[in-house]
Amino acid sequence: MLRMVVEVGMLVAALGFGALAIRHWRAQGRPVLRGLGLAWDRRAGRDLAAGIAIAGLAMLGIFATEIAVGAITVAGARAQSMGELGGWVLGKAAASVKEEVLMRGLLLSGLVLALRGRRALAILLSALAFGCIHLSNPGASLLSVLGNSLGGVMYGVAFLCGGSLWLAIGLHFTWNFVQGPLLGLPVSGMAAGGVQQVQDLGPAWLSGGAYGPEAGLVGIAFRFVIVALVLLWLKSAWRKGTRGAKKGAAAPFGVQ
C-alpha cells in the first residue's frame, strides 16, 4: 500500500511539473519530444552508446571491487534461457525509459522552470524524490536512499548538461541490467535473475547487502565515478562540436 501511495504521488508530481514544461515548450514552438530529450538523431545514438559503456564499466568495477574486498563471492552459475534474458532486457529497458521520462524529462524540466533556472537545486530536489520513492523497497535504509538519490543526480546531470534523455536512459538501463540479470546482484532490493549466483558476505554497509550495491559504500562511490565520466564525455563532445552548438555555448536542456 505504501509503495502504491508513493508511486501515485510521484506520478502526480511528475505530470504536474511536466505540464508546466510542456506549456513552456509549446509557447516556444518546440516539439514536445525534443523538450523531453527524446528526439532521435546521430547524437542521441552516440549518447545512448556512451551511457551503456559508462554504466557497464562502472558496474563491472563495482563487482570486481566487492570481490576484491571480500564483500561478495560467486557461488556458481545459474541456468537462464535466451528467452528469459530477452525478457529481462525488454523489462529493464521499458522501466528505464518510463522512469527517465517521468523523473527527468517531466519532473526535472518542470522544476527548473519553477525554480527560475536553478539547475543544481532542481537536480538535487528531483534526485531526493528519486531516492525516496525507493524507500518502500525491501531492505531500504537511509544508506539506500543516499545511493538512489545519487543515481538521480547522475541521471539528472546527464539530462540537463547533455540536452538529451538518451544518455540517462543508457546509464539507467545498463546499471540495472548488468547489475541484476547479468551479474546476479539484487537491484534496489529486488531479485533480478542473473547468469550467476552471488553470495553476499557483507558487511551490508559496504556491499549493500540484500538491497544491492545502491545501499553500499562501494556502489555509492561508483556513482561519483559515473558522474565524472558523464561530464568528461559531454566535455569531449562539446569540444569536438558534435552536440549541435558553437564552441563556448551553454549546453541545452529540455526547458530552454
mmCIF file of C-alpha atoms in Angstrom:
data_model
loop_
_atom_site.group_PDB
_atom_site.id
_atom_site.type_symbol
_atom_site.label_atom_id
_atom_site.label_comp_id
_atom_site.label_asym_id
_atom_site.label_seq_id
_atom_site.Cartn_x
_atom_site.Cartn_y
_atom_site.Cartn_z
ATOM 1 C CA MET A 1 0.000 0.000 0.000
ATOM 2 C CA LEU A 2 2.790 2.426 0.931
ATOM 3 C CA ARG A 3 4.567 1.702 -2.341
ATOM 4 C CA MET A 4 1.409 2.439 -4.316
ATOM 5 C CA VAL A 5 0.787 5.706 -2.462
ATOM 6 C CA VAL A 6 4.386 6.859 -3.039
ATOM 7 C CA GLU A 7 4.340 5.945 -6.725
ATOM 8 C CA VAL A 8 0.971 7.621 -7.336
ATOM 9 C CA GLY A 9 2.146 10.755 -5.520
ATOM 10 C CA MET A 10 5.318 10.896 -7.601
ATOM 11 C CA LEU A 11 3.357 10.340 -10.802
ATOM 12 C CA VAL A 12 1.068 13.261 -9.956
ATOM 13 C CA ALA A 13 4.083 15.480 -9.184
ATOM 14 C CA ALA A 14 5.846 14.486 -12.411
ATOM 15 C CA LEU A 15 2.753 15.151 -14.521
ATOM 16 C CA GLY A 16 2.110 18.453 -12.756
ATOM 17 C CA PHE A 17 5.613 19.824 -13.268
ATOM 18 C CA GLY A 18 5.684 18.228 -16.699
ATOM 19 C CA ALA A 19 2.561 20.141 -17.697
ATOM 20 C CA LEU A 20 4.409 23.345 -16.800
ATOM 21 C CA ALA A 21 7.325 22.315 -19.003
ATOM 22 C CA ILE A 22 5.103 21.260 -21.908
ATOM 23 C CA ARG A 23 3.274 24.586 -21.793
ATOM 24 C CA HIS A 24 6.650 26.340 -21.955
ATOM 25 C CA TRP A 25 7.831 24.237 -24.910
ATOM 26 C CA ARG A 26 4.628 24.895 -26.832
ATOM 27 C CA ALA A 27 4.904 28.622 -26.188
ATOM 28 C CA GLN A 28 8.386 28.459 -27.726
ATOM 29 C CA GLY A 29 7.178 26.351 -30.639
ATOM 30 C CA ARG A 30 9.353 23.408 -29.618
ATOM 31 C CA PRO A 31 8.218 19.817 -30.256
ATOM 32 C CA VAL A 32 7.426 18.008 -27.009
ATOM 33 C CA LEU A 33 9.696 15.086 -27.927
ATOM 34 C CA ARG A 34 12.631 17.451 -28.270
ATOM 35 C CA GLY A 35 11.753 19.129 -24.991
ATOM 36 C CA LEU A 36 11.717 15.743 -23.276
ATOM 37 C CA GLY A 37 15.115 14.989 -24.797
ATOM 38 C CA LEU A 38 13.718 12.042 -26.760
ATOM 39 C CA ALA A 39 14.322 13.313 -30.294
ATOM 40 C CA TRP A 40 16.333 10.666 -32.135
ATOM 41 C CA ASP A 41 19.356 11.598 -34.228
ATOM 42 C CA ARG A 42 23.028 10.673 -34.564
ATOM 43 C CA ARG A 43 23.865 12.486 -31.338
ATOM 44 C CA ALA A 44 21.161 10.539 -29.494
ATOM 45 C CA GLY A 45 22.672 7.281 -30.711
ATOM 46 C CA ARG A 46 26.124 8.307 -29.501
ATOM 47 C CA ASP A 47 24.728 9.345 -26.111
ATOM 48 C CA LEU A 48 22.867 6.058 -25.701
ATOM 49 C CA ALA A 49 26.021 4.091 -26.542
ATOM 50 C CA ALA A 50 28.096 6.240 -24.157
ATOM 51 C CA GLY A 51 25.606 5.706 -21.342
ATOM 52 C CA ILE A 52 25.690 1.952 -21.901
ATOM 53 C CA ALA A 53 29.504 1.895 -21.938
ATOM 54 C CA ILE A 54 29.934 4.131 -18.872
ATOM 55 C CA ALA A 55 27.420 2.315 -16.662
ATOM 56 C CA GLY A 56 28.580 -1.104 -17.859
ATOM 57 C CA LEU A 57 32.201 -0.367 -16.959
ATOM 58 C CA ALA A 58 31.168 1.125 -13.618
ATOM 59 C CA MET A 59 29.051 -1.889 -12.662
ATOM 60 C CA LEU A 60 31.867 -4.257 -13.584
ATOM 61 C CA GLY A 61 34.111 -2.058 -11.418
ATOM 62 C CA ILE A 62 31.677 -2.391 -8.503
ATOM 63 C CA PHE A 63 31.535 -6.164 -8.943
ATOM 64 C CA ALA A 64 35.336 -6.510 -9.133
ATOM 65 C CA THR A 65 35.860 -4.217 -6.126
ATOM 66 C CA GLU A 66 33.351 -6.074 -3.949
ATOM 67 C CA ILE A 67 35.008 -9.383 -4.820
ATOM 68 C CA ALA A 68 38.466 -7.923 -4.113
ATOM 69 C CA VAL A 69 37.489 -6.678 -0.637
ATOM 70 C CA GLY A 70 35.704 -9.932 0.200
ATOM 71 C CA ALA A 71 32.203 -8.458 0.311
ATOM 72 C CA ILE A 72 30.728 -10.910 -2.222
ATOM 73 C CA THR A 73 31.662 -14.187 -3.846
ATOM 74 C CA VAL A 74 30.408 -16.043 -6.913
ATOM 75 C CA ALA A 75 28.581 -19.154 -5.722
ATOM 76 C CA GLY A 76 28.033 -20.755 -9.136
ATOM 77 C CA ALA A 77 26.281 -20.457 -12.480
ATOM 78 C CA ARG A 78 22.520 -20.163 -12.906
ATOM 79 C CA ALA A 79 20.710 -21.613 -15.900
ATOM 80 C CA GLN A 80 18.927 -18.876 -17.821
ATOM 81 C CA SER A 81 17.459 -19.234 -21.309
ATOM 82 C CA MET A 82 17.838 -16.662 -24.043
ATOM 83 C CA GLY A 83 14.099 -16.071 -23.792
ATOM 84 C CA GLU A 84 14.384 -15.213 -20.085
ATOM 85 C CA LEU A 85 17.353 -12.938 -20.720
ATOM 86 C CA GLY A 86 15.475 -11.242 -23.563
ATOM 87 C CA GLY A 87 12.538 -10.700 -21.249
ATOM 88 C CA TRP A 88 14.833 -9.003 -18.743
ATOM 89 C CA VAL A 89 16.233 -6.766 -21.498
ATOM 90 C CA LEU A 90 12.757 -5.613 -22.527
ATOM 91 C CA GLY A 91 11.583 -5.199 -18.946
ATOM 92 C CA LYS A 92 14.591 -3.185 -17.803
ATOM 93 C CA ALA A 93 14.545 -1.076 -20.970
ATOM 94 C CA ALA A 94 10.845 -0.230 -20.554
ATOM 95 C CA ALA A 95 11.290 0.600 -16.863
ATOM 96 C CA SER A 96 14.308 2.811 -17.579
ATOM 97 C CA VAL A 97 12.534 4.781 -20.309
ATOM 98 C CA LYS A 98 9.428 5.220 -18.136
ATOM 99 C CA GLU A 99 11.376 6.443 -15.094
ATOM 100 C CA GLU A 100 13.597 8.770 -17.111
ATOM 101 C CA VAL A 101 10.655 10.356 -18.947
ATOM 102 C CA LEU A 102 8.790 10.899 -15.673
ATOM 103 C CA MET A 103 11.624 11.826 -13.307
ATOM 104 C CA ARG A 104 13.922 13.739 -15.653
ATOM 105 C CA GLY A 105 12.009 14.640 -18.816
ATOM 106 C CA LEU A 106 8.905 15.876 -16.965
ATOM 107 C CA LEU A 107 9.637 16.409 -13.259
ATOM 108 C CA LEU A 108 13.153 17.818 -13.573
ATOM 109 C CA SER A 109 12.301 20.027 -16.564
ATOM 110 C CA GLY A 110 9.326 21.476 -14.700
ATOM 111 C CA LEU A 111 11.374 22.000 -11.550
ATOM 112 C CA VAL A 112 13.987 24.000 -13.460
ATOM 113 C CA LEU A 113 11.241 26.330 -14.668
ATOM 114 C CA ALA A 114 9.567 26.569 -11.260
ATOM 115 C CA LEU A 115 12.941 27.365 -9.648
ATOM 116 C CA ARG A 116 13.726 30.013 -12.287
ATOM 117 C CA GLY A 117 16.622 28.178 -13.864
ATOM 118 C CA ARG A 118 18.395 26.968 -10.712
ATOM 119 C CA ARG A 119 19.558 23.726 -12.242
ATOM 120 C CA ALA A 120 21.675 22.454 -9.344
ATOM 121 C CA LEU A 121 18.800 22.843 -6.893
ATOM 122 C CA ALA A 122 16.371 21.241 -9.345
ATOM 123 C CA ILE A 123 18.688 18.253 -9.773
ATOM 124 C CA LEU A 124 19.067 17.859 -6.004
ATOM 125 C CA LEU A 125 15.317 18.029 -5.342
ATOM 126 C CA SER A 126 14.414 15.610 -8.134
ATOM 127 C CA ALA A 127 17.234 13.284 -7.041
ATOM 128 C CA LEU A 128 15.962 13.275 -3.445
ATOM 129 C CA ALA A 129 12.493 12.440 -4.737
ATOM 130 C CA PHE A 130 14.018 9.608 -6.783
ATOM 131 C CA GLY A 131 15.743 8.276 -3.686
ATOM 132 C CA CYS A 132 12.625 8.483 -1.544
ATOM 133 C CA ILE A 133 10.367 6.602 -3.967
ATOM 134 C CA HIS A 134 12.586 3.562 -3.338
ATOM 135 C CA LEU A 135 12.034 3.702 0.434
ATOM 136 C CA SER A 136 9.227 1.146 0.212
ATOM 137 C CA ASN A 137 11.531 -1.386 -1.499
ATOM 138 C CA PRO A 138 12.578 -4.446 0.555
ATOM 139 C CA GLY A 139 15.632 -3.752 2.699
ATOM 140 C CA ALA A 140 15.615 0.018 2.113
ATOM 141 C CA SER A 141 17.638 2.164 4.520
ATOM 142 C CA LEU A 142 18.999 5.682 4.854
ATOM 143 C CA LEU A 143 22.110 4.495 3.010
ATOM 144 C CA SER A 144 19.993 3.144 0.151
ATOM 145 C CA VAL A 145 18.163 6.472 -0.065
ATOM 146 C CA LEU A 146 21.555 8.173 -0.402
ATOM 147 C CA GLY A 147 22.627 5.713 -3.096
ATOM 148 C CA ASN A 148 19.403 6.036 -5.083
ATOM 149 C CA SER A 149 19.445 9.822 -4.701
ATOM 150 C CA LEU A 150 22.954 9.905 -6.133
ATOM 151 C CA GLY A 151 21.576 7.855 -9.003
ATOM 152 C CA GLY A 152 19.076 10.665 -9.523
ATOM 153 C CA VAL A 153 21.939 13.177 -9.541
ATOM 154 C CA MET A 154 23.759 11.024 -12.084
ATOM 155 C CA TYR A 155 20.794 10.852 -14.457
ATOM 156 C CA GLY A 156 19.859 14.483 -13.874
ATOM 157 C CA VAL A 157 23.339 15.727 -14.768
ATOM 158 C CA ALA A 158 23.316 13.554 -17.902
ATOM 159 C CA PHE A 159 19.974 15.048 -18.983
ATOM 160 C CA LEU A 160 20.468 18.717 -18.135
ATOM 161 C CA CYS A 161 24.087 19.008 -19.207
ATOM 162 C CA GLY A 162 23.668 16.888 -22.325
ATOM 163 C CA GLY A 163 20.319 18.147 -23.596
ATOM 164 C CA SER A 164 19.247 14.578 -24.400
ATOM 165 C CA LEU A 165 17.480 11.931 -22.341
ATOM 166 C CA TRP A 166 19.210 9.092 -24.201
ATOM 167 C CA LEU A 167 22.418 9.375 -22.194
ATOM 168 C CA ALA A 168 20.447 8.997 -18.948
ATOM 169 C CA ILE A 169 18.415 6.114 -20.398
ATOM 170 C CA GLY A 170 21.603 4.297 -21.415
ATOM 171 C CA LEU A 171 23.051 4.766 -17.924
ATOM 172 C CA HIS A 172 19.859 3.715 -16.141
ATOM 173 C CA PHE A 173 19.154 0.635 -18.247
ATOM 174 C CA THR A 174 22.714 -0.657 -18.136
ATOM 175 C CA TRP A 175 23.156 -0.087 -14.390
ATOM 176 C CA ASN A 176 20.069 -2.218 -13.693
ATOM 177 C CA PHE A 177 20.576 -4.842 -16.396
ATOM 178 C CA VAL A 178 24.252 -5.579 -15.760
ATOM 179 C CA GLN A 179 23.715 -5.478 -12.003
ATOM 180 C CA GLY A 180 20.824 -7.951 -11.909
ATOM 181 C CA PRO A 181 20.184 -10.138 -14.977
ATOM 182 C CA LEU A 182 23.893 -10.422 -15.864
ATOM 183 C CA LEU A 183 25.839 -10.330 -12.581
ATOM 184 C CA GLY A 184 23.144 -11.705 -10.262
ATOM 185 C CA LEU A 185 23.123 -8.861 -7.725
ATOM 186 C CA PRO A 186 19.893 -7.508 -6.210
ATOM 187 C CA VAL A 187 18.542 -4.356 -7.862
ATOM 188 C CA SER A 188 17.177 -1.919 -5.254
ATOM 189 C CA GLY A 189 16.022 -4.773 -3.035
ATOM 190 C CA MET A 190 14.562 -6.852 -5.861
ATOM 191 C CA ALA A 191 15.890 -10.153 -7.207
ATOM 192 C CA ALA A 192 16.585 -9.787 -10.930
ATOM 193 C CA GLY A 193 17.753 -13.123 -12.257
ATOM 194 C CA GLY A 194 21.417 -13.418 -13.096
ATOM 195 C CA VAL A 195 23.538 -15.777 -15.150
ATOM 196 C CA GLN A 196 25.463 -16.484 -11.956
ATOM 197 C CA GLN A 197 24.688 -16.834 -8.264
ATOM 198 C CA VAL A 198 26.295 -14.303 -5.957
ATOM 199 C CA GLN A 199 26.639 -14.746 -2.204
ATOM 200 C CA ASP A 200 26.803 -11.592 -0.113
ATOM 201 C CA LEU A 201 29.417 -11.792 2.643
ATOM 202 C CA GLY A 202 28.948 -8.274 3.977
ATOM 203 C CA PRO A 203 29.178 -6.070 5.805
ATOM 204 C CA ALA A 204 25.972 -4.649 4.327
ATOM 205 C CA TRP A 205 27.199 -1.059 4.615
ATOM 206 C CA LEU A 206 29.999 -1.964 2.215
ATOM 207 C CA SER A 207 28.304 -4.325 -0.261
ATOM 208 C CA GLY A 208 24.710 -3.108 0.049
ATOM 209 C CA GLY A 209 23.520 -6.455 1.370
ATOM 210 C CA ALA A 210 20.163 -7.762 0.189
ATOM 211 C CA TYR A 211 19.297 -4.340 -1.272
ATOM 212 C CA GLY A 212 22.162 -4.339 -3.758
ATOM 213 C CA PRO A 213 25.107 -2.011 -4.488
ATOM 214 C CA GLU A 214 22.898 1.112 -4.280
ATOM 215 C CA ALA A 215 22.929 0.672 -0.476
ATOM 216 C CA GLY A 216 26.661 0.032 -0.077
ATOM 217 C CA LEU A 217 29.664 2.333 0.025
ATOM 218 C CA VAL A 218 31.289 0.645 -2.972
ATOM 219 C CA GLY A 219 28.245 1.267 -5.174
ATOM 220 C CA ILE A 220 27.812 4.780 -3.815
ATOM 221 C CA ALA A 221 31.451 5.643 -4.599
ATOM 222 C CA PHE A 222 31.000 4.487 -8.186
ATOM 223 C CA ARG A 223 28.031 6.858 -8.571
ATOM 224 C CA PHE A 224 30.575 9.690 -8.377
ATOM 225 C CA VAL A 225 32.786 7.897 -10.892
ATOM 226 C CA ILE A 226 29.872 7.775 -13.330
ATOM 227 C CA VAL A 227 29.102 11.488 -12.888
ATOM 228 C CA ALA A 228 32.758 12.288 -13.624
ATOM 229 C CA LEU A 229 32.750 10.067 -16.735
ATOM 230 C CA VAL A 230 29.496 11.622 -17.956
ATOM 231 C CA LEU A 231 30.964 15.112 -17.631
ATOM 232 C CA LEU A 232 34.132 14.010 -19.440
ATOM 233 C CA TRP A 233 32.029 12.541 -22.260
ATOM 234 C CA LEU A 234 29.978 15.711 -22.613
ATOM 235 C CA LYS A 235 33.052 17.947 -22.429
ATOM 236 C CA SER A 236 34.678 15.913 -25.191
ATOM 237 C CA ALA A 237 31.522 16.068 -27.322
ATOM 238 C CA TRP A 238 31.230 19.848 -26.926
ATOM 239 C CA ARG A 239 34.903 20.324 -27.762
ATOM 240 C CA LYS A 240 34.503 18.282 -30.939
ATOM 241 C CA GLY A 241 31.395 20.260 -31.873
ATOM 242 C CA THR A 242 29.179 17.169 -32.102
ATOM 243 C CA ARG A 243 26.395 18.474 -29.885
ATOM 244 C CA GLY A 244 24.944 20.901 -32.385
ATOM 245 C CA ALA A 245 26.166 24.143 -30.879
ATOM 246 C CA LYS A 246 29.070 26.531 -31.322
ATOM 247 C CA LYS A 247 32.089 26.193 -29.102
ATOM 248 C CA GLY A 248 31.559 28.022 -25.811
ATOM 249 C CA ALA A 249 27.774 27.925 -25.992
ATOM 250 C CA ALA A 250 25.833 26.684 -22.963
ATOM 251 C CA ALA A 251 24.658 23.074 -23.120
ATOM 252 C CA PRO A 252 20.957 22.887 -23.955
ATOM 253 C CA PHE A 253 18.381 21.064 -21.903
ATOM 254 C CA GLY A 254 14.690 20.281 -22.091
ATOM 255 C CA VAL A 255 13.170 23.588 -20.965
ATOM 256 C CA GLN A 256 15.212 26.197 -22.800
#
